[in-house]
Every structure is written in structure tokens, then in C-alpha cells.
Amino acid sequence: MKYRQLTKEQFESLHIEFAHFLATQSIDVKEWKLIKKEKPEIAEEEMNIFSDIVWDDVLSKTNYLEHFSKTSVNLFKCNAEEIQRIAIQVKWDVDLLNQEGFEWLMKNPLDNSVDIFKGSKPYNPKRNEEIFDLIEKGSAISKGEIFEYFSQLIK
């Protein structure tokens, strides 16, 4: 397994897609119930394969990630060959996790208490695996507006 198995909630929200996946394996509902009951290891393997397919699809379409903490923000742009990062650190007691703190940062990005760093690096080991690792560590997929805003600001 390349990633991790989808959660129960994720499987439930993708139940139609999972049913189609099982159908491509020539497994109908009746047979799936039998497999789960009599061969749980095969059921587990089918769920793992489906999870990897879903994760690969989501990760391949991911272009931006963001990770917020109380006083810092990490913004990522996921290109084909490399990942770009903008790291923002606020040096006073602001809470970027609440609306007021976030709005302060967006209105005062060039304040003396704000440090902004930009860098990039090739993926290690592979693009989707690195993006998955960042998601597992708390990053969220985004549309990239905040990344692009700060990228223009620090040109």
C-alpha cells in the first residue's frame, strides 16, 4: 500500500465509486458480502487498492497546500518537478488560526514583525508521496490564493 486506507467516512462518501471499482473486479454486492465474511484479508486488499487509486487521483490533481499554526504559515505550490514553499513567521503573539489574526496578516504582510521566506526543492522521493506526507502532517489542499498573494508580494 502506497498511502493509507481511506477512513470509514471516506469509503461511505465514495460508496458508488467503490461499487464501480468492485464491478471492474467482477465482484457484485452479494459476492462482496461473502468475501468480507469469509475472506477478510482479500476484502482488506481490495479496500487498500481502491484507497491507493483514490489517493493517487487526488494527489495528482493537488496544486497547492497550506499549513497554519498559531504564529506561522507554510504555503506550498506543487509543480510537476519541484515543490515551492513560502514560510511566514509572525514574531508577536498573534493567533493566525482565528479570523482576526489571519485578517491582520493579510492586511499587514510587510509589517516588521512578519518574516517571509521562499524556497523550492525537487520532490523526495516522489511528488504524490511528498504531498501525501504533508497532508498527513496537517497541511490542507487549497486553491492557492494565499500562496499567489504572497508570491506576488515578495517578487
mmCIF file with all atom_site columns, C-alpha atoms in Angstrom:
data_model
loop_
_atom_site.group_PDB
_atom_site.id
_atom_site.type_symbol
_atom_site.label_atom_id
_atom_site.label_alt_id
_atom_site.label_comp_id
_atom_site.label_asym_id
_atom_site.label_entity_id
_atom_site.label_seq_id
_atom_site.pdbx_PDB_ins_code
_atom_site.Cartn_x
_atom_site.Cartn_y
_atom_site.Cartn_z
_atom_site.occupancy
_atom_site.B_iso_or_equiv
_atom_site.pdbx_formal_charge
_atom_site.auth_seq_id
_atom_site.auth_comp_id
_atom_site.auth_asym_id
_atom_site.auth_atom_id
_atom_site.pdbx_PDB_model_num
ATOM 1   C CA . MET A 1 1   ? 0.000   0.000   0.000   1.00 0.00 ? 1   MET A CA 1
ATOM 2   C CA . LYS A 1 2   ? 1.433   3.359   -1.048  1.00 0.00 ? 2   LYS A CA 1
ATOM 3   C CA . TYR A 1 3   ? -0.597  5.629   1.223   1.00 0.00 ? 3   TYR A CA 1
ATOM 4   C CA . ARG A 1 4   ? -3.147  4.710   3.860   1.00 0.00 ? 4   ARG A CA 1
ATOM 5   C CA . GLN A 1 5   ? -6.543  3.157   3.712   1.00 0.00 ? 5   GLN A CA 1
ATOM 6   C CA . LEU A 1 6   ? -9.409  5.589   3.402   1.00 0.00 ? 6   LEU A CA 1
ATOM 7   C CA . THR A 1 7   ? -11.397 6.179   6.559   1.00 0.00 ? 7   THR A CA 1
ATOM 8   C CA . LYS A 1 8   ? -14.830 4.650   7.030   1.00 0.00 ? 8   LYS A CA 1
ATOM 9   C CA . GLU A 1 9   ? -16.360 8.072   6.335   1.00 0.00 ? 9   GLU A CA 1
ATOM 10  C CA . GLN A 1 10  ? -14.345 8.441   3.126   1.00 0.00 ? 10  GLN A CA 1
ATOM 11  C CA . PHE A 1 11  ? -15.426 4.984   1.956   1.00 0.00 ? 11  PHE A CA 1
ATOM 12  C CA . GLU A 1 12  ? -19.035 5.864   2.728   1.00 0.00 ? 12  GLU A CA 1
ATOM 13  C CA . SER A 1 13  ? -18.836 9.076   0.704   1.00 0.00 ? 13  SER A CA 1
ATOM 14  C CA . LEU A 1 14  ? -17.266 7.138   -2.188  1.00 0.00 ? 14  LEU A CA 1
ATOM 15  C CA . HIS A 1 15  ? -19.561 4.101   -1.986  1.00 0.00 ? 15  HIS A CA 1
ATOM 16  C CA . ILE A 1 16  ? -20.746 4.463   -5.605  1.00 0.00 ? 16  ILE A CA 1
ATOM 17  C CA . GLU A 1 17  ? -17.155 4.710   -6.883  1.00 0.00 ? 17  GLU A CA 1
ATOM 18  C CA . PHE A 1 18  ? -16.168 1.738   -4.720  1.00 0.00 ? 18  PHE A CA 1
ATOM 19  C CA . ALA A 1 19  ? -19.074 -0.288  -6.128  1.00 0.00 ? 19  ALA A CA 1
ATOM 20  C CA . HIS A 1 20  ? -17.869 0.551   -9.666  1.00 0.00 ? 20  HIS A CA 1
ATOM 21  C CA . PHE A 1 21  ? -14.345 -0.447  -8.688  1.00 0.00 ? 21  PHE A CA 1
ATOM 22  C CA . LEU A 1 22  ? -15.577 -3.793  -7.360  1.00 0.00 ? 22  LEU A CA 1
ATOM 23  C CA . ALA A 1 23  ? -17.606 -4.277  -10.543 1.00 0.00 ? 23  ALA A CA 1
ATOM 24  C CA . THR A 1 24  ? -14.404 -3.897  -12.584 1.00 0.00 ? 24  THR A CA 1
ATOM 25  C CA . GLN A 1 25  ? -13.086 -6.771  -10.464 1.00 0.00 ? 25  GLN A CA 1
ATOM 26  C CA . SER A 1 26  ? -16.264 -8.758  -11.315 1.00 0.00 ? 26  SER A CA 1
ATOM 27  C CA . ILE A 1 27  ? -17.426 -8.535  -7.698  1.00 0.00 ? 27  ILE A CA 1
ATOM 28  C CA . ASP A 1 28  ? -21.111 -7.808  -7.098  1.00 0.00 ? 28  ASP A CA 1
ATOM 29  C CA . VAL A 1 29  ? -22.784 -6.869  -3.803  1.00 0.00 ? 29  VAL A CA 1
ATOM 30  C CA . LYS A 1 30  ? -23.615 -10.456 -2.866  1.00 0.00 ? 30  LYS A CA 1
ATOM 31  C CA . GLU A 1 31  ? -20.081 -11.642 -3.554  1.00 0.00 ? 31  GLU A CA 1
ATOM 32  C CA . TRP A 1 32  ? -18.583 -8.641  -1.689  1.00 0.00 ? 32  TRP A CA 1
ATOM 33  C CA . LYS A 1 33  ? -20.570 -9.522  1.445   1.00 0.00 ? 33  LYS A CA 1
ATOM 34  C CA . LEU A 1 34  ? -19.350 -13.110 1.166   1.00 0.00 ? 34  LEU A CA 1
ATOM 35  C CA . ILE A 1 35  ? -15.713 -12.003 0.714   1.00 0.00 ? 35  ILE A CA 1
ATOM 36  C CA . LYS A 1 36  ? -15.920 -9.694  3.743   1.00 0.00 ? 36  LYS A CA 1
ATOM 37  C CA . LYS A 1 37  ? -17.310 -12.524 5.839   1.00 0.00 ? 37  LYS A CA 1
ATOM 38  C CA . GLU A 1 38  ? -15.209 -15.481 4.649   1.00 0.00 ? 38  GLU A CA 1
ATOM 39  C CA . LYS A 1 39  ? -12.006 -13.866 3.307   1.00 0.00 ? 39  LYS A CA 1
ATOM 40  C CA . PRO A 1 40  ? -11.460 -10.610 5.208   1.00 0.00 ? 40  PRO A CA 1
ATOM 41  C CA . GLU A 1 41  ? -7.825  -10.418 4.052   1.00 0.00 ? 41  GLU A CA 1
ATOM 42  C CA . ILE A 1 42  ? -8.980  -10.243 0.408   1.00 0.00 ? 42  ILE A CA 1
ATOM 43  C CA . ALA A 1 43  ? -11.577 -7.625  1.321   1.00 0.00 ? 43  ALA A CA 1
ATOM 44  C CA . GLU A 1 44  ? -8.854  -5.627  3.061   1.00 0.00 ? 44  GLU A CA 1
ATOM 45  C CA . GLU A 1 45  ? -6.604  -5.859  -0.011  1.00 0.00 ? 45  GLU A CA 1
ATOM 46  C CA . GLU A 1 46  ? -9.400  -4.644  -2.314  1.00 0.00 ? 46  GLU A CA 1
ATOM 47  C CA . MET A 1 47  ? -10.015 -1.702  0.028   1.00 0.00 ? 47  MET A CA 1
ATOM 48  C CA . ASN A 1 48  ? -6.279  -0.914  0.051   1.00 0.00 ? 48  ASN A CA 1
ATOM 49  C CA . ILE A 1 49  ? -6.054  -0.986  -3.751  1.00 0.00 ? 49  ILE A CA 1
ATOM 50  C CA . PHE A 1 50  ? -9.092  1.294   -4.052  1.00 0.00 ? 50  PHE A CA 1
ATOM 51  C CA . SER A 1 51  ? -7.637  3.659   -1.428  1.00 0.00 ? 51  SER A CA 1
ATOM 52  C CA . ASP A 1 52  ? -4.373  3.961   -3.359  1.00 0.00 ? 52  ASP A CA 1
ATOM 53  C CA . ILE A 1 53  ? -6.274  4.702   -6.576  1.00 0.00 ? 53  ILE A CA 1
ATOM 54  C CA . VAL A 1 54  ? -8.307  7.437   -4.874  1.00 0.00 ? 54  VAL A CA 1
ATOM 55  C CA . TRP A 1 55  ? -5.265  8.951   -3.179  1.00 0.00 ? 55  TRP A CA 1
ATOM 56  C CA . ASP A 1 56  ? -3.258  8.917   -6.435  1.00 0.00 ? 56  ASP A CA 1
ATOM 57  C CA . ASP A 1 57  ? -6.112  10.691  -8.218  1.00 0.00 ? 57  ASP A CA 1
ATOM 58  C CA . VAL A 1 58  ? -6.494  13.353  -5.506  1.00 0.00 ? 58  VAL A CA 1
ATOM 59  C CA . LEU A 1 59  ? -2.756  13.924  -5.126  1.00 0.00 ? 59  LEU A CA 1
ATOM 60  C CA . SER A 1 60  ? -2.176  14.155  -8.885  1.00 0.00 ? 60  SER A CA 1
ATOM 61  C CA . LYS A 1 61  ? -4.726  16.982  -9.021  1.00 0.00 ? 61  LYS A CA 1
ATOM 62  C CA . THR A 1 62  ? -3.315  18.817  -5.994  1.00 0.00 ? 62  THR A CA 1
ATOM 63  C CA . ASN A 1 63  ? -1.538  22.051  -6.895  1.00 0.00 ? 63  ASN A CA 1
ATOM 64  C CA . TYR A 1 64  ? -1.459  23.913  -3.580  1.00 0.00 ? 64  TYR A CA 1
ATOM 65  C CA . LEU A 1 65  ? -1.267  23.091  0.121   1.00 0.00 ? 65  LEU A CA 1
ATOM 66  C CA . GLU A 1 66  ? -1.299  25.273  3.203   1.00 0.00 ? 66  GLU A CA 1
ATOM 67  C CA . HIS A 1 67  ? -0.490  24.638  6.835   1.00 0.00 ? 67  HIS A CA 1
ATOM 68  C CA . PHE A 1 68  ? -1.381  27.126  9.559   1.00 0.00 ? 68  PHE A CA 1
ATOM 69  C CA . SER A 1 69  ? -0.216  27.250  13.149  1.00 0.00 ? 69  SER A CA 1
ATOM 70  C CA . LYS A 1 70  ? -0.677  29.965  15.750  1.00 0.00 ? 70  LYS A CA 1
ATOM 71  C CA . THR A 1 71  ? 2.228   32.145  14.567  1.00 0.00 ? 71  THR A CA 1
ATOM 72  C CA . SER A 1 72  ? 3.298   30.661  11.238  1.00 0.00 ? 72  SER A CA 1
ATOM 73  C CA . VAL A 1 73  ? 2.012   29.681  7.823   1.00 0.00 ? 73  VAL A CA 1
ATOM 74  C CA . ASN A 1 74  ? 3.585   27.310  5.313   1.00 0.00 ? 74  ASN A CA 1
ATOM 75  C CA . LEU A 1 75  ? 2.273   27.621  1.771   1.00 0.00 ? 75  LEU A CA 1
ATOM 76  C CA . PHE A 1 76  ? 3.179   25.130  -0.944  1.00 0.00 ? 76  PHE A CA 1
ATOM 77  C CA . LYS A 1 77  ? 2.867   25.156  -4.714  1.00 0.00 ? 77  LYS A CA 1
ATOM 78  C CA . CYS A 1 78  ? 3.148   21.625  -6.082  1.00 0.00 ? 78  CYS A CA 1
ATOM 79  C CA . ASN A 1 79  ? 4.645   21.788  -9.573  1.00 0.00 ? 79  ASN A CA 1
ATOM 80  C CA . ALA A 1 80  ? 5.435   18.758  -11.704 1.00 0.00 ? 80  ALA A CA 1
ATOM 81  C CA . GLU A 1 81  ? 9.143   18.506  -10.829 1.00 0.00 ? 81  GLU A CA 1
ATOM 82  C CA . GLU A 1 82  ? 9.559   20.595  -7.677  1.00 0.00 ? 82  GLU A CA 1
ATOM 83  C CA . ILE A 1 83  ? 7.678   21.962  -4.708  1.00 0.00 ? 83  ILE A CA 1
ATOM 84  C CA . GLN A 1 84  ? 7.817   25.659  -3.844  1.00 0.00 ? 84  GLN A CA 1
ATOM 85  C CA . ARG A 1 85  ? 7.372   26.850  -0.289  1.00 0.00 ? 85  ARG A CA 1
ATOM 86  C CA . ILE A 1 86  ? 6.609   30.200  1.249   1.00 0.00 ? 86  ILE A CA 1
ATOM 87  C CA . ALA A 1 87  ? 7.171   30.209  5.011   1.00 0.00 ? 87  ALA A CA 1
ATOM 88  C CA . ILE A 1 88  ? 5.680   33.063  7.020   1.00 0.00 ? 88  ILE A CA 1
ATOM 89  C CA . GLN A 1 89  ? 6.535   33.655  10.666  1.00 0.00 ? 89  GLN A CA 1
ATOM 90  C CA . VAL A 1 90  ? 4.930   36.334  12.837  1.00 0.00 ? 90  VAL A CA 1
ATOM 91  C CA . LYS A 1 91  ? 7.161   37.443  15.722  1.00 0.00 ? 91  LYS A CA 1
ATOM 92  C CA . TRP A 1 92  ? 4.463   38.665  18.093  1.00 0.00 ? 92  TRP A CA 1
ATOM 93  C CA . ASP A 1 93  ? 1.641   36.924  19.881  1.00 0.00 ? 93  ASP A CA 1
ATOM 94  C CA . VAL A 1 94  ? -0.920  36.730  17.090  1.00 0.00 ? 94  VAL A CA 1
ATOM 95  C CA . ASP A 1 95  ? -3.202  33.753  16.507  1.00 0.00 ? 95  ASP A CA 1
ATOM 96  C CA . LEU A 1 96  ? -3.288  33.002  12.795  1.00 0.00 ? 96  LEU A CA 1
ATOM 97  C CA . LEU A 1 97  ? -5.710  30.154  13.462  1.00 0.00 ? 97  LEU A CA 1
ATOM 98  C CA . ASN A 1 98  ? -8.540  32.595  14.125  1.00 0.00 ? 98  ASN A CA 1
ATOM 99  C CA . GLN A 1 99  ? -10.135 35.010  11.671  1.00 0.00 ? 99  GLN A CA 1
ATOM 100 C CA . GLU A 1 100 ? -8.859  38.153  13.375  1.00 0.00 ? 100 GLU A CA 1
ATOM 101 C CA . GLY A 1 101 ? -5.222  37.020  13.327  1.00 0.00 ? 101 GLY A CA 1
ATOM 102 C CA . PHE A 1 102 ? -5.444  35.835  9.728   1.00 0.00 ? 102 PHE A CA 1
ATOM 103 C CA . GLU A 1 103 ? -7.010  39.129  8.621   1.00 0.00 ? 103 GLU A CA 1
ATOM 104 C CA . TRP A 1 104 ? -4.256  41.051  10.422  1.00 0.00 ? 104 TRP A CA 1
ATOM 105 C CA . LEU A 1 105 ? -1.612  39.099  8.468   1.00 0.00 ? 105 LEU A CA 1
ATOM 106 C CA . MET A 1 106 ? -3.345  39.663  5.140   1.00 0.00 ? 106 MET A CA 1
ATOM 107 C CA . LYS A 1 107 ? -3.599  43.419  5.832   1.00 0.00 ? 107 LYS A CA 1
ATOM 108 C CA . ASN A 1 108 ? -0.042  43.744  7.223   1.00 0.00 ? 108 ASN A CA 1
ATOM 109 C CA . PRO A 1 109 ? 2.124   41.286  5.268   1.00 0.00 ? 109 PRO A CA 1
ATOM 110 C CA . LEU A 1 110 ? 5.086   43.662  5.155   1.00 0.00 ? 110 LEU A CA 1
ATOM 111 C CA . ASP A 1 111 ? 4.983   44.569  8.853   1.00 0.00 ? 111 ASP A CA 1
ATOM 112 C CA . ASN A 1 112 ? 8.376   44.404  10.619  1.00 0.00 ? 112 ASN A CA 1
ATOM 113 C CA . SER A 1 113 ? 7.072   41.579  12.788  1.00 0.00 ? 113 SER A CA 1
ATOM 114 C CA . VAL A 1 114 ? 6.482   39.347  9.726   1.00 0.00 ? 114 VAL A CA 1
ATOM 115 C CA . ASP A 1 115 ? 9.298   37.267  8.234   1.00 0.00 ? 115 ASP A CA 1
ATOM 116 C CA . ILE A 1 116 ? 8.692   35.694  4.821   1.00 0.00 ? 116 ILE A CA 1
ATOM 117 C CA . PHE A 1 117 ? 10.986  33.115  3.234   1.00 0.00 ? 117 PHE A CA 1
ATOM 118 C CA . LYS A 1 118 ? 10.662  31.462  -0.152  1.00 0.00 ? 118 LYS A CA 1
ATOM 119 C CA . GLY A 1 119 ? 12.353  28.349  -1.482  1.00 0.00 ? 119 GLY A CA 1
ATOM 120 C CA . SER A 1 120 ? 11.925  25.321  -3.693  1.00 0.00 ? 120 SER A CA 1
ATOM 121 C CA . LYS A 1 121 ? 13.284  21.803  -3.972  1.00 0.00 ? 121 LYS A CA 1
ATOM 122 C CA . PRO A 1 122 ? 12.826  18.704  -6.102  1.00 0.00 ? 122 PRO A CA 1
ATOM 123 C CA . TYR A 1 123 ? 10.494  16.055  -4.717  1.00 0.00 ? 123 TYR A CA 1
ATOM 124 C CA . ASN A 1 124 ? 11.959  13.396  -2.482  1.00 0.00 ? 124 ASN A CA 1
ATOM 125 C CA . PRO A 1 125 ? 11.042  10.604  -3.037  1.00 0.00 ? 125 PRO A CA 1
ATOM 126 C CA . LYS A 1 126 ? 8.108   11.221  -5.432  1.00 0.00 ? 126 LYS A CA 1
ATOM 127 C CA . ARG A 1 127 ? 5.619   14.046  -5.967  1.00 0.00 ? 127 ARG A CA 1
ATOM 128 C CA . ASN A 1 128 ? 2.455   12.323  -4.737  1.00 0.00 ? 128 ASN A CA 1
ATOM 129 C CA . GLU A 1 129 ? 4.208   10.687  -1.793  1.00 0.00 ? 129 GLU A CA 1
ATOM 130 C CA . GLU A 1 130 ? 5.626   14.007  -0.608  1.00 0.00 ? 130 GLU A CA 1
ATOM 131 C CA . ILE A 1 131 ? 2.267   15.754  -0.972  1.00 0.00 ? 131 ILE A CA 1
ATOM 132 C CA . PHE A 1 132 ? 0.594   12.904  0.938   1.00 0.00 ? 132 PHE A CA 1
ATOM 133 C CA . ASP A 1 133 ? 3.183   13.235  3.715   1.00 0.00 ? 133 ASP A CA 1
ATOM 134 C CA . LEU A 1 134 ? 2.455   16.967  4.031   1.00 0.00 ? 134 LEU A CA 1
ATOM 135 C CA . ILE A 1 135 ? -1.294  16.247  4.218   1.00 0.00 ? 135 ILE A CA 1
ATOM 136 C CA . GLU A 1 136 ? -0.741  13.608  6.896   1.00 0.00 ? 136 GLU A CA 1
ATOM 137 C CA . LYS A 1 137 ? 1.279   16.196  8.861   1.00 0.00 ? 137 LYS A CA 1
ATOM 138 C CA . GLY A 1 138 ? -1.641  18.640  8.827   1.00 0.00 ? 138 GLY A CA 1
ATOM 139 C CA . SER A 1 139 ? -1.479  20.506  5.523   1.00 0.00 ? 139 SER A CA 1
ATOM 140 C CA . ALA A 1 140 ? -4.738  21.115  3.700   1.00 0.00 ? 140 ALA A CA 1
ATOM 141 C CA . ILE A 1 141 ? -5.331  21.197  -0.032  1.00 0.00 ? 141 ILE A CA 1
ATOM 142 C CA . SER A 1 142 ? -6.106  24.740  -1.163  1.00 0.00 ? 142 SER A CA 1
ATOM 143 C CA . LYS A 1 143 ? -6.863  26.749  -4.279  1.00 0.00 ? 143 LYS A CA 1
ATOM 144 C CA . GLY A 1 144 ? -3.605  28.674  -3.926  1.00 0.00 ? 144 GLY A CA 1
ATOM 145 C CA . GLU A 1 145 ? -4.909  32.218  -3.490  1.00 0.00 ? 145 GLU A CA 1
ATOM 146 C CA . ILE A 1 146 ? -2.818  32.858  -0.372  1.00 0.00 ? 146 ILE A CA 1
ATOM 147 C CA . PHE A 1 147 ? 0.305   31.352  -1.958  1.00 0.00 ? 147 PHE A CA 1
ATOM 148 C CA . GLU A 1 148 ? -0.097  33.503  -5.078  1.00 0.00 ? 148 GLU A CA 1
ATOM 149 C CA . TYR A 1 149 ? -0.792  36.627  -2.990  1.00 0.00 ? 149 TYR A CA 1
ATOM 150 C CA . PHE A 1 150 ? 2.449   36.255  -1.037  1.00 0.00 ? 150 PHE A CA 1
ATOM 151 C CA . SER A 1 151 ? 4.373   35.133  -4.115  1.00 0.00 ? 151 SER A CA 1
ATOM 152 C CA . GLN A 1 152 ? 3.477   38.403  -5.883  1.00 0.00 ? 152 GLN A CA 1
ATOM 153 C CA . LEU A 1 153 ? 4.305   40.371  -2.751  1.00 0.00 ? 153 LEU A CA 1
ATOM 154 C CA . ILE A 1 154 ? 7.867   39.046  -2.444  1.00 0.00 ? 154 ILE A CA 1
ATOM 155 C CA . LYS A 1 155 ? 8.901   39.127  -6.100  1.00 0.00 ? 155 LYS A CA 1
#
